[in-house]
């Protein structure tokens, strides 16, 4: 089953090179000091919680990103021939490389709400943390579209289209990863960036 109506354009780079967003840049979003979701940095905040077992739970550190309205709201249909950009990584480094790529995209002027990050193996640490506050709160952030959203490919059907989708191939079986590629491509209206072993990814394509 082909990934797109036409043969996709595939580009390849190595970590440390700047990833192309595949379209003219929007003005750079005005952002606070809050970091991109990352194992090394804190996720976005939420109001304190109170339950019957003890005092209110401290709010999550950091501030939500402030930026331009997400372009995904204006781009309803995917491009006829989406660009696929490969960024070399191993299963162990795929999430870290994806985080670094997100940082570069934001530095280039992309709004946080334009980016969706999917994983094939374990959940992104940001997703693990946000899910600990409940699925309703977690999925509400996708609807709000104010920040980068991270999800596992097993839940890709619940996600919405965004201009840029990153797929971190950080584990999973070959059939699972192969199924994740077209699913991720369907969610990208401009570009799919795959962070993983280039030989493995090309074999899955």
PDB file of C-alpha atoms in Angstrom:
ATOM      1  CA  UNK A   1       0.000   0.000   0.000  1.00  0.00           C
ATOM      2  CA  UNK A   2       1.697   3.259  -1.080  1.00  0.00           C
ATOM      3  CA  UNK A   3       2.226   5.994   1.504  1.00  0.00           C
ATOM      4  CA  UNK A   4       0.977   8.845  -0.704  1.00  0.00           C
ATOM      5  CA  UNK A   5      -0.814   9.207  -4.033  1.00  0.00           C
ATOM      6  CA  UNK A   6       2.571   9.838  -5.614  1.00  0.00           C
ATOM      7  CA  UNK A   7       6.072   8.666  -4.757  1.00  0.00           C
ATOM      8  CA  UNK A   8       7.157  10.624  -1.651  1.00  0.00           C
ATOM      9  CA  UNK A   9      10.253  12.793  -1.727  1.00  0.00           C
ATOM     10  CA  UNK A  10      12.772  11.430   0.759  1.00  0.00           C
ATOM     11  CA  UNK A  11      15.565  13.521   2.218  1.00  0.00           C
ATOM     12  CA  UNK A  12      18.174  12.394   4.690  1.00  0.00           C
ATOM     13  CA  UNK A  13      20.317  14.193   7.229  1.00  0.00           C
ATOM     14  CA  UNK A  14      22.284  13.426  10.362  1.00  0.00           C
ATOM     15  CA  UNK A  15      21.794  14.839  13.869  1.00  0.00           C
ATOM     16  CA  UNK A  16      23.180  18.335  14.148  1.00  0.00           C
ATOM     17  CA  UNK A  17      21.973  19.509  10.726  1.00  0.00           C
ATOM     18  CA  UNK A  18      19.023  21.848  10.436  1.00  0.00           C
ATOM     19  CA  UNK A  19      15.763  20.137   9.462  1.00  0.00           C
ATOM     20  CA  UNK A  20      13.756  21.708   6.654  1.00  0.00           C
ATOM     21  CA  UNK A  21      10.120  22.457   7.408  1.00  0.00           C
ATOM     22  CA  UNK A  22       9.206  22.215   3.723  1.00  0.00           C
ATOM     23  CA  UNK A  23       7.354  25.532   3.473  1.00  0.00           C
ATOM     24  CA  UNK A  24       7.802  29.255   3.948  1.00  0.00           C
ATOM     25  CA  UNK A  25       8.304  30.145   7.581  1.00  0.00           C
ATOM     26  CA  UNK A  26       5.767  31.875   9.740  1.00  0.00           C
ATOM     27  CA  UNK A  27       6.963  34.721  12.002  1.00  0.00           C
ATOM     28  CA  UNK A  28       8.750  33.307  15.016  1.00  0.00           C
ATOM     29  CA  UNK A  29       6.439  32.746  17.954  1.00  0.00           C
ATOM     30  CA  UNK A  30       6.976  34.802  21.091  1.00  0.00           C
ATOM     31  CA  UNK A  31       7.816  32.163  23.663  1.00  0.00           C
ATOM     32  CA  UNK A  32       8.410  32.180  27.394  1.00  0.00           C
ATOM     33  CA  UNK A  33      11.208  30.250  29.006  1.00  0.00           C
ATOM     34  CA  UNK A  34       9.234  26.985  28.968  1.00  0.00           C
ATOM     35  CA  UNK A  35      11.156  24.208  27.150  1.00  0.00           C
ATOM     36  CA  UNK A  36      10.003  21.822  24.462  1.00  0.00           C
ATOM     37  CA  UNK A  37       8.678  18.539  25.905  1.00  0.00           C
ATOM     38  CA  UNK A  38      11.855  16.601  26.552  1.00  0.00           C
ATOM     39  CA  UNK A  39      13.276  13.999  28.931  1.00  0.00           C
ATOM     40  CA  UNK A  40      15.735  16.697  29.989  1.00  0.00           C
ATOM     41  CA  UNK A  41      13.208  19.475  30.517  1.00  0.00           C
ATOM     42  CA  UNK A  42       9.920  20.094  32.302  1.00  0.00           C
ATOM     43  CA  UNK A  43       6.532  19.849  30.543  1.00  0.00           C
ATOM     44  CA  UNK A  44       3.871  22.546  30.446  1.00  0.00           C
ATOM     45  CA  UNK A  45       1.915  23.483  33.602  1.00  0.00           C
ATOM     46  CA  UNK A  46      -1.511  22.595  34.886  1.00  0.00           C
ATOM     47  CA  UNK A  47      -3.603  23.871  37.808  1.00  0.00           C
ATOM     48  CA  UNK A  48      -3.080  22.224  41.231  1.00  0.00           C
ATOM     49  CA  UNK A  49      -5.270  19.238  42.030  1.00  0.00           C
ATOM     50  CA  UNK A  50      -6.971  18.383  45.302  1.00  0.00           C
ATOM     51  CA  UNK A  51      -8.228  14.981  46.387  1.00  0.00           C
ATOM     52  CA  UNK A  52      -9.472  13.348  49.561  1.00  0.00           C
ATOM     53  CA  UNK A  53      -6.148  11.665  50.299  1.00  0.00           C
ATOM     54  CA  UNK A  54      -4.078  14.749  50.921  1.00  0.00           C
ATOM     55  CA  UNK A  55      -3.230  18.339  50.004  1.00  0.00           C
ATOM     56  CA  UNK A  56      -3.318  19.727  46.515  1.00  0.00           C
ATOM     57  CA  UNK A  57      -0.758  18.374  44.084  1.00  0.00           C
ATOM     58  CA  UNK A  58       1.816  21.013  43.101  1.00  0.00           C
ATOM     59  CA  UNK A  59       1.279  22.438  39.641  1.00  0.00           C
ATOM     60  CA  UNK A  60       3.659  21.327  36.944  1.00  0.00           C
ATOM     61  CA  UNK A  61       6.661  23.648  36.496  1.00  0.00           C
ATOM     62  CA  UNK A  62       7.188  26.013  33.572  1.00  0.00           C
ATOM     63  CA  UNK A  63       4.847  28.153  31.519  1.00  0.00           C
ATOM     64  CA  UNK A  64       2.823  27.293  28.429  1.00  0.00           C
ATOM     65  CA  UNK A  65       4.246  28.452  25.134  1.00  0.00           C
ATOM     66  CA  UNK A  66       2.786  31.619  23.698  1.00  0.00           C
ATOM     67  CA  UNK A  67       2.755  31.787  19.920  1.00  0.00           C
ATOM     68  CA  UNK A  68       0.864  32.390  16.734  1.00  0.00           C
ATOM     69  CA  UNK A  69      -2.408  30.517  16.129  1.00  0.00           C
ATOM     70  CA  UNK A  70      -1.575  27.004  14.886  1.00  0.00           C
ATOM     71  CA  UNK A  71      -1.353  26.797  11.130  1.00  0.00           C
ATOM     72  CA  UNK A  72      -2.999  23.376  11.337  1.00  0.00           C
ATOM     73  CA  UNK A  73      -6.329  25.168  11.744  1.00  0.00           C
ATOM     74  CA  UNK A  74      -5.845  26.758   8.334  1.00  0.00           C
ATOM     75  CA  UNK A  75      -4.459  23.722   6.498  1.00  0.00           C
ATOM     76  CA  UNK A  76      -7.160  21.106   6.506  1.00  0.00           C
ATOM     77  CA  UNK A  77      -5.928  18.829   3.740  1.00  0.00           C
ATOM     78  CA  UNK A  78      -2.527  17.115   3.385  1.00  0.00           C
ATOM     79  CA  UNK A  79      -0.135  18.002   0.608  1.00  0.00           C
ATOM     80  CA  UNK A  80      -0.435  15.926  -2.554  1.00  0.00           C
ATOM     81  CA  UNK A  81       3.157  14.723  -2.210  1.00  0.00           C
ATOM     82  CA  UNK A  82       4.335  15.106   1.365  1.00  0.00           C
ATOM     83  CA  UNK A  83       8.044  15.398   1.977  1.00  0.00           C
ATOM     84  CA  UNK A  84       9.680  12.683   4.101  1.00  0.00           C
ATOM     85  CA  UNK A  85      12.872  13.748   5.830  1.00  0.00           C
ATOM     86  CA  UNK A  86      15.051  11.101   7.496  1.00  0.00           C
ATOM     87  CA  UNK A  87      17.228  12.029  10.471  1.00  0.00           C
ATOM     88  CA  UNK A  88      19.684   9.320  11.504  1.00  0.00           C
ATOM     89  CA  UNK A  89      19.207   7.889  15.013  1.00  0.00           C
ATOM     90  CA  UNK A  90      19.193   4.600  16.878  1.00  0.00           C
ATOM     91  CA  UNK A  91      16.275   3.205  18.856  1.00  0.00           C
ATOM     92  CA  UNK A  92      17.971   4.515  22.002  1.00  0.00           C
ATOM     93  CA  UNK A  93      18.530   8.053  20.665  1.00  0.00           C
ATOM     94  CA  UNK A  94      15.460   8.518  18.438  1.00  0.00           C
ATOM     95  CA  UNK A  95      13.452  10.484  21.028  1.00  0.00           C
ATOM     96  CA  UNK A  96      16.410  12.707  21.913  1.00  0.00           C
ATOM     97  CA  UNK A  97      17.084  13.409  18.227  1.00  0.00           C
ATOM     98  CA  UNK A  98      13.391  14.174  17.696  1.00  0.00           C
ATOM     99  CA  UNK A  99      13.477  16.647  20.604  1.00  0.00           C
ATOM    100  CA  UNK A 100      16.526  18.367  19.113  1.00  0.00           C
ATOM    101  CA  UNK A 101      14.754  18.569  15.749  1.00  0.00           C
ATOM    102  CA  UNK A 102      11.725  20.159  17.419  1.00  0.00           C
ATOM    103  CA  UNK A 103      14.014  22.758  19.018  1.00  0.00           C
ATOM    104  CA  UNK A 104      15.435  23.630  15.588  1.00  0.00           C
ATOM    105  CA  UNK A 105      11.973  23.940  14.058  1.00  0.00           C
ATOM    106  CA  UNK A 106      10.895  26.323  16.828  1.00  0.00           C
ATOM    107  CA  UNK A 107      14.097  28.345  16.404  1.00  0.00           C
ATOM    108  CA  UNK A 108      13.273  28.630  12.699  1.00  0.00           C
ATOM    109  CA  UNK A 109       9.910  30.177  13.544  1.00  0.00           C
ATOM    110  CA  UNK A 110       7.451  27.289  13.607  1.00  0.00           C
ATOM    111  CA  UNK A 111       4.696  27.604  16.191  1.00  0.00           C
ATOM    112  CA  UNK A 112       4.586  24.854  18.861  1.00  0.00           C
ATOM    113  CA  UNK A 113       1.013  23.978  17.926  1.00  0.00           C
ATOM    114  CA  UNK A 114       2.116  23.095  14.395  1.00  0.00           C
ATOM    115  CA  UNK A 115       4.126  20.075  15.579  1.00  0.00           C
ATOM    116  CA  UNK A 116       3.067  16.525  16.458  1.00  0.00           C
ATOM    117  CA  UNK A 117       5.648  14.039  17.779  1.00  0.00           C
ATOM    118  CA  UNK A 118       4.869  10.314  17.615  1.00  0.00           C
ATOM    119  CA  UNK A 119       6.822   7.368  19.041  1.00  0.00           C
ATOM    120  CA  UNK A 120       6.804   3.708  17.977  1.00  0.00           C
ATOM    121  CA  UNK A 121       8.350   2.231  21.135  1.00  0.00           C
ATOM    122  CA  UNK A 122       7.885   3.631  24.612  1.00  0.00           C
ATOM    123  CA  UNK A 123       5.914   6.826  25.198  1.00  0.00           C
ATOM    124  CA  UNK A 124       7.738  10.140  25.041  1.00  0.00           C
ATOM    125  CA  UNK A 125       8.549  11.246  28.641  1.00  0.00           C
ATOM    126  CA  UNK A 126       6.303  14.285  28.178  1.00  0.00           C
ATOM    127  CA  UNK A 127       3.373  12.028  27.293  1.00  0.00           C
ATOM    128  CA  UNK A 128       4.088   9.753  30.269  1.00  0.00           C
ATOM    129  CA  UNK A 129       4.058  12.757  32.586  1.00  0.00           C
ATOM    130  CA  UNK A 130       0.913  14.315  31.152  1.00  0.00           C
ATOM    131  CA  UNK A 131      -0.977  11.006  31.198  1.00  0.00           C
ATOM    132  CA  UNK A 132      -0.281  10.760  34.923  1.00  0.00           C
ATOM    133  CA  UNK A 133      -2.762  13.640  35.308  1.00  0.00           C
ATOM    134  CA  UNK A 134      -5.460  11.736  33.436  1.00  0.00           C
ATOM    135  CA  UNK A 135      -6.387  11.131  29.817  1.00  0.00           C
ATOM    136  CA  UNK A 136      -8.932  13.965  29.689  1.00  0.00           C
ATOM    137  CA  UNK A 137      -6.317  16.551  30.616  1.00  0.00           C
ATOM    138  CA  UNK A 138      -3.791  14.957  28.264  1.00  0.00           C
ATOM    139  CA  UNK A 139      -6.024  14.900  25.162  1.00  0.00           C
ATOM    140  CA  UNK A 140      -7.386  18.374  25.905  1.00  0.00           C
ATOM    141  CA  UNK A 141      -3.922  19.722  25.148  1.00  0.00           C
ATOM    142  CA  UNK A 142      -4.159  18.276  21.633  1.00  0.00           C
ATOM    143  CA  UNK A 143      -7.462  20.099  21.122  1.00  0.00           C
ATOM    144  CA  UNK A 144      -6.062  23.349  22.524  1.00  0.00           C
ATOM    145  CA  UNK A 145      -3.167  23.132  20.009  1.00  0.00           C
ATOM    146  CA  UNK A 146      -1.021  25.548  22.019  1.00  0.00           C
ATOM    147  CA  UNK A 147       2.039  23.332  22.322  1.00  0.00           C
ATOM    148  CA  UNK A 148       3.965  20.475  20.767  1.00  0.00           C
ATOM    149  CA  UNK A 149       1.913  17.323  21.348  1.00  0.00           C
ATOM    150  CA  UNK A 150       3.475  13.890  21.875  1.00  0.00           C
ATOM    151  CA  UNK A 151       1.629  10.594  21.458  1.00  0.00           C
ATOM    152  CA  UNK A 152       2.269   6.913  20.843  1.00  0.00           C
ATOM    153  CA  UNK A 153       1.527   5.599  17.360  1.00  0.00           C
ATOM    154  CA  UNK A 154      -0.972   3.145  18.838  1.00  0.00           C
ATOM    155  CA  UNK A 155      -3.157   6.208  19.530  1.00  0.00           C
ATOM    156  CA  UNK A 156      -2.461   7.984  16.232  1.00  0.00           C
ATOM    157  CA  UNK A 157      -6.113   7.680  15.186  1.00  0.00           C
ATOM    158  CA  UNK A 158      -7.031  10.055  18.027  1.00  0.00           C
ATOM    159  CA  UNK A 159      -4.576  12.736  16.933  1.00  0.00           C
ATOM    160  CA  UNK A 160      -5.307  15.533  14.476  1.00  0.00           C
ATOM    161  CA  UNK A 161      -3.421  16.772  11.455  1.00  0.00           C
ATOM    162  CA  UNK A 162      -0.580  19.208  11.956  1.00  0.00           C
ATOM    163  CA  UNK A 163       1.812  20.758   9.425  1.00  0.00           C
ATOM    164  CA  UNK A 164       4.847  18.905  10.766  1.00  0.00           C
ATOM    165  CA  UNK A 165       4.860  15.388  12.197  1.00  0.00           C
ATOM    166  CA  UNK A 166       7.943  13.775  13.711  1.00  0.00           C
ATOM    167  CA  UNK A 167       8.053   9.996  13.992  1.00  0.00           C
ATOM    168  CA  UNK A 168      10.639   8.744  16.486  1.00  0.00           C
ATOM    169  CA  UNK A 169      11.342   5.082  15.668  1.00  0.00           C
ATOM    170  CA  UNK A 170      12.423   4.231  19.197  1.00  0.00           C
ATOM    171  CA  UNK A 171      11.368   0.591  19.246  1.00  0.00           C
ATOM    172  CA  UNK A 172       8.484  -1.622  18.296  1.00  0.00           C
ATOM    173  CA  UNK A 173       8.459  -4.460  15.793  1.00  0.00           C
ATOM    174  CA  UNK A 174       9.064  -3.938  12.072  1.00  0.00           C
ATOM    175  CA  UNK A 175       5.355  -4.505  11.277  1.00  0.00           C
ATOM    176  CA  UNK A 176       4.394  -1.939  13.938  1.00  0.00           C
ATOM    177  CA  UNK A 177       6.908   0.597  12.618  1.00  0.00           C
ATOM    178  CA  UNK A 178       5.844  -0.082   9.024  1.00  0.00           C
ATOM    179  CA  UNK A 179       2.204   0.586   9.940  1.00  0.00           C
ATOM    180  CA  UNK A 180       3.200   3.750  11.815  1.00  0.00           C
ATOM    181  CA  UNK A 181       4.829   5.354   8.764  1.00  0.00           C
ATOM    182  CA  UNK A 182       1.710   5.801   6.566  1.00  0.00           C
ATOM    183  CA  UNK A 183      -0.380   6.640   9.636  1.00  0.00           C
ATOM    184  CA  UNK A 184       2.062   9.414  10.588  1.00  0.00           C
ATOM    185  CA  UNK A 185       2.216  10.628   6.991  1.00  0.00           C
ATOM    186  CA  UNK A 186      -1.561  11.034   6.931  1.00  0.00           C
ATOM    187  CA  UNK A 187      -1.296  13.434   9.866  1.00  0.00           C
ATOM    188  CA  UNK A 188       1.344  15.659   8.204  1.00  0.00           C
ATOM    189  CA  UNK A 189       0.046  18.450   5.977  1.00  0.00           C
ATOM    190  CA  UNK A 190       3.563  19.639   5.067  1.00  0.00           C
ATOM    191  CA  UNK A 191       6.293  17.281   6.148  1.00  0.00           C
ATOM    192  CA  UNK A 192       7.008  14.025   7.964  1.00  0.00           C
ATOM    193  CA  UNK A 193      10.364  13.841   9.736  1.00  0.00           C
ATOM    194  CA  UNK A 194      11.406  10.300  10.651  1.00  0.00           C
ATOM    195  CA  UNK A 195      14.091   9.930  13.325  1.00  0.00           C
ATOM    196  CA  UNK A 196      15.509   6.418  13.201  1.00  0.00           C
ATOM    197  CA  UNK A 197      17.910   3.998  11.537  1.00  0.00           C
ATOM    198  CA  UNK A 198      17.933   5.059   7.855  1.00  0.00           C
ATOM    199  CA  UNK A 199      18.502   1.512   6.589  1.00  0.00           C
ATOM    200  CA  UNK A 200      15.618   0.159   8.636  1.00  0.00           C
ATOM    201  CA  UNK A 201      13.313   3.011   7.691  1.00  0.00           C
ATOM    202  CA  UNK A 202      14.082   2.711   3.987  1.00  0.00           C
ATOM    203  CA  UNK A 203      13.416  -1.018   4.224  1.00  0.00           C
ATOM    204  CA  UNK A 204      10.031  -0.320   5.801  1.00  0.00           C
ATOM    205  CA  UNK A 205       9.183   2.221   3.097  1.00  0.00           C
TER     206      UNK A 205
END
